[in-house]
PDB file of C-alpha atoms in Angstrom:
ATOM      1  CA  UNK A   1      17.397  22.505   3.520  1.00  0.00           C
ATOM      2  CA  UNK A   2      16.518  19.877   0.909  1.00  0.00           C
ATOM      3  CA  UNK A   3      13.116  19.673  -0.648  1.00  0.00           C
ATOM      4  CA  UNK A   4      13.148  15.780  -0.582  1.00  0.00           C
ATOM      5  CA  UNK A   5      13.815  13.866   2.596  1.00  0.00           C
ATOM      6  CA  UNK A   6      13.917  10.165   3.727  1.00  0.00           C
ATOM      7  CA  UNK A   7      10.351   8.937   4.546  1.00  0.00           C
ATOM      8  CA  UNK A   8       8.675  11.269   2.012  1.00  0.00           C
ATOM      9  CA  UNK A   9       6.080   9.872  -0.432  1.00  0.00           C
ATOM     10  CA  UNK A  10       7.217  10.439  -4.001  1.00  0.00           C
ATOM     11  CA  UNK A  11       5.946   9.482  -7.430  1.00  0.00           C
ATOM     12  CA  UNK A  12       8.268   8.489 -10.436  1.00  0.00           C
ATOM     13  CA  UNK A  13       7.594  10.899 -13.270  1.00  0.00           C
ATOM     14  CA  UNK A  14       9.800   9.384 -16.017  1.00  0.00           C
ATOM     15  CA  UNK A  15      11.098   5.899 -17.101  1.00  0.00           C
ATOM     16  CA  UNK A  16       9.979   2.427 -16.994  1.00  0.00           C
ATOM     17  CA  UNK A  17       8.496   2.876 -13.416  1.00  0.00           C
ATOM     18  CA  UNK A  18       6.510   6.032 -14.335  1.00  0.00           C
ATOM     19  CA  UNK A  19       3.441   6.554 -12.174  1.00  0.00           C
ATOM     20  CA  UNK A  20       4.525   4.336  -9.226  1.00  0.00           C
ATOM     21  CA  UNK A  21       4.471   5.909  -5.749  1.00  0.00           C
ATOM     22  CA  UNK A  22       6.500   4.865  -2.697  1.00  0.00           C
ATOM     23  CA  UNK A  23       8.364   6.113   0.329  1.00  0.00           C
ATOM     24  CA  UNK A  24      12.046   7.197   0.225  1.00  0.00           C
ATOM     25  CA  UNK A  25      14.143   4.518   2.065  1.00  0.00           C
ATOM     26  CA  UNK A  26      17.615   5.956   1.534  1.00  0.00           C
ATOM     27  CA  UNK A  27      19.189   9.063  -0.153  1.00  0.00           C
ATOM     28  CA  UNK A  28      22.627   9.227  -1.565  1.00  0.00           C
ATOM     29  CA  UNK A  29      23.453  12.929  -1.429  1.00  0.00           C
ATOM     30  CA  UNK A  30      26.707  12.857  -3.394  1.00  0.00           C
ATOM     31  CA  UNK A  31      25.205  11.019  -6.449  1.00  0.00           C
ATOM     32  CA  UNK A  32      21.677  12.543  -5.990  1.00  0.00           C
ATOM     33  CA  UNK A  33      20.038   9.124  -6.063  1.00  0.00           C
ATOM     34  CA  UNK A  34      17.123   7.750  -4.090  1.00  0.00           C
ATOM     35  CA  UNK A  35      16.035   4.291  -3.167  1.00  0.00           C
ATOM     36  CA  UNK A  36      12.245   4.111  -3.135  1.00  0.00           C
ATOM     37  CA  UNK A  37      10.196   1.266  -1.503  1.00  0.00           C
ATOM     38  CA  UNK A  38       8.819  -1.291  -3.870  1.00  0.00           C
ATOM     39  CA  UNK A  39       9.968   0.709  -7.004  1.00  0.00           C
ATOM     40  CA  UNK A  40      12.614  -0.407  -9.519  1.00  0.00           C
ATOM     41  CA  UNK A  41      13.066  -3.896  -8.059  1.00  0.00           C
ATOM     42  CA  UNK A  42      16.067  -5.863  -9.362  1.00  0.00           C
ATOM     43  CA  UNK A  43      17.047  -9.347  -8.688  1.00  0.00           C
ATOM     44  CA  UNK A  44      20.243 -10.193  -6.965  1.00  0.00           C
ATOM     45  CA  UNK A  45      21.712 -13.809  -7.028  1.00  0.00           C
ATOM     46  CA  UNK A  46      23.531 -14.684  -3.828  1.00  0.00           C
ATOM     47  CA  UNK A  47      25.611 -17.502  -2.603  1.00  0.00           C
ATOM     48  CA  UNK A  48      24.722 -19.336   0.645  1.00  0.00           C
ATOM     49  CA  UNK A  49      26.264 -17.545   3.641  1.00  0.00           C
ATOM     50  CA  UNK A  50      25.863 -17.905   7.371  1.00  0.00           C
ATOM     51  CA  UNK A  51      23.390 -15.080   7.345  1.00  0.00           C
ATOM     52  CA  UNK A  52      21.460 -16.580   4.394  1.00  0.00           C
ATOM     53  CA  UNK A  53      22.194 -20.329   4.318  1.00  0.00           C
ATOM     54  CA  UNK A  54      19.629 -20.962   1.552  1.00  0.00           C
ATOM     55  CA  UNK A  55      21.185 -18.491  -0.876  1.00  0.00           C
ATOM     56  CA  UNK A  56      19.161 -17.835  -4.098  1.00  0.00           C
ATOM     57  CA  UNK A  57      17.527 -14.923  -5.635  1.00  0.00           C
ATOM     58  CA  UNK A  58      16.790 -11.799  -3.637  1.00  0.00           C
ATOM     59  CA  UNK A  59      14.688  -8.813  -4.869  1.00  0.00           C
ATOM     60  CA  UNK A  60      15.877  -5.396  -3.768  1.00  0.00           C
ATOM     61  CA  UNK A  61      15.377  -1.815  -4.732  1.00  0.00           C
ATOM     62  CA  UNK A  62      17.836  -0.067  -7.211  1.00  0.00           C
ATOM     63  CA  UNK A  63      18.436   3.658  -7.173  1.00  0.00           C
ATOM     64  CA  UNK A  64      16.725   6.379  -9.198  1.00  0.00           C
ATOM     65  CA  UNK A  65      17.995   9.878  -9.961  1.00  0.00           C
ATOM     66  CA  UNK A  66      16.366  12.669  -7.929  1.00  0.00           C
ATOM     67  CA  UNK A  67      15.222  14.422 -11.025  1.00  0.00           C
ATOM     68  CA  UNK A  68      12.975  11.493 -11.995  1.00  0.00           C
ATOM     69  CA  UNK A  69      10.648  11.907  -8.953  1.00  0.00           C
ATOM     70  CA  UNK A  70       8.247  14.504  -7.537  1.00  0.00           C
ATOM     71  CA  UNK A  71       6.860  14.839  -4.086  1.00  0.00           C
ATOM     72  CA  UNK A  72       3.264  13.738  -3.585  1.00  0.00           C
ATOM     73  CA  UNK A  73       0.786  16.119  -2.038  1.00  0.00           C
ATOM     74  CA  UNK A  74      -0.985  14.302   0.895  1.00  0.00           C
ATOM     75  CA  UNK A  75      -4.136  16.342   0.340  1.00  0.00           C
ATOM     76  CA  UNK A  76      -4.680  15.496  -3.344  1.00  0.00           C
ATOM     77  CA  UNK A  77      -2.528  12.371  -3.718  1.00  0.00           C
ATOM     78  CA  UNK A  78      -0.928  13.859  -6.834  1.00  0.00           C
ATOM     79  CA  UNK A  79       2.715  14.987  -7.475  1.00  0.00           C
ATOM     80  CA  UNK A  80       3.436  18.604  -7.154  1.00  0.00           C
ATOM     81  CA  UNK A  81       6.118  21.209  -6.853  1.00  0.00           C
ATOM     82  CA  UNK A  82       7.356  22.337  -3.493  1.00  0.00           C
ATOM     83  CA  UNK A  83       8.784  25.682  -2.291  1.00  0.00           C
ATOM     84  CA  UNK A  84      10.619  26.537   0.871  1.00  0.00           C
ATOM     85  CA  UNK A  85       9.161  29.294   3.008  1.00  0.00           C
ATOM     86  CA  UNK A  86      11.471  31.007   5.377  1.00  0.00           C
ATOM     87  CA  UNK A  87      10.300  33.230   8.256  1.00  0.00           C
ATOM     88  CA  UNK A  88      12.286  35.342  10.675  1.00  0.00           C
ATOM     89  CA  UNK A  89      11.294  33.461  13.801  1.00  0.00           C
ATOM     90  CA  UNK A  90      10.114  30.103  12.252  1.00  0.00           C
ATOM     91  CA  UNK A  91      12.076  27.227  10.840  1.00  0.00           C
ATOM     92  CA  UNK A  92      11.890  26.820   7.111  1.00  0.00           C
ATOM     93  CA  UNK A  93       8.743  25.087   5.889  1.00  0.00           C
ATOM     94  CA  UNK A  94       8.218  22.916   2.775  1.00  0.00           C
ATOM     95  CA  UNK A  95       4.994  24.025   1.102  1.00  0.00           C
ATOM     96  CA  UNK A  96       3.267  22.708  -2.038  1.00  0.00           C
ATOM     97  CA  UNK A  97       2.850  25.585  -4.577  1.00  0.00           C
ATOM     98  CA  UNK A  98      -0.566  24.650  -5.864  1.00  0.00           C
ATOM     99  CA  UNK A  99      -2.514  23.721  -2.727  1.00  0.00           C
ATOM    100  CA  UNK A 100      -0.441  25.456   0.065  1.00  0.00           C
ATOM    101  CA  UNK A 101      -0.244  22.201   2.024  1.00  0.00           C
ATOM    102  CA  UNK A 102       2.738  21.968   4.404  1.00  0.00           C
ATOM    103  CA  UNK A 103       5.059  19.055   4.703  1.00  0.00           C
ATOM    104  CA  UNK A 104       6.630  17.936   7.949  1.00  0.00           C
TER     105      UNK A 104
END
């Protein structure tokens, strides 16, 4: 079980985008890189196509390494460390170490 999943709210802890929060859109497991909503936007210049007949400049998210983000605790709205608790009869749960809040 991974500690970070698609749809989780994370905060960037290092780099030019430090302090920004957003939801995870995609996760590349092989490269350990995340695409976060409205974080690390880059401009992509495109030619006119049938799909986009106007062409022009598009803004899209670039990837960040997984080590540069932390999960955000929904209770405190601050980043925190997560542990995985395993029980005999229950599925593994992701729990924030400081507050004990469970993630779904």
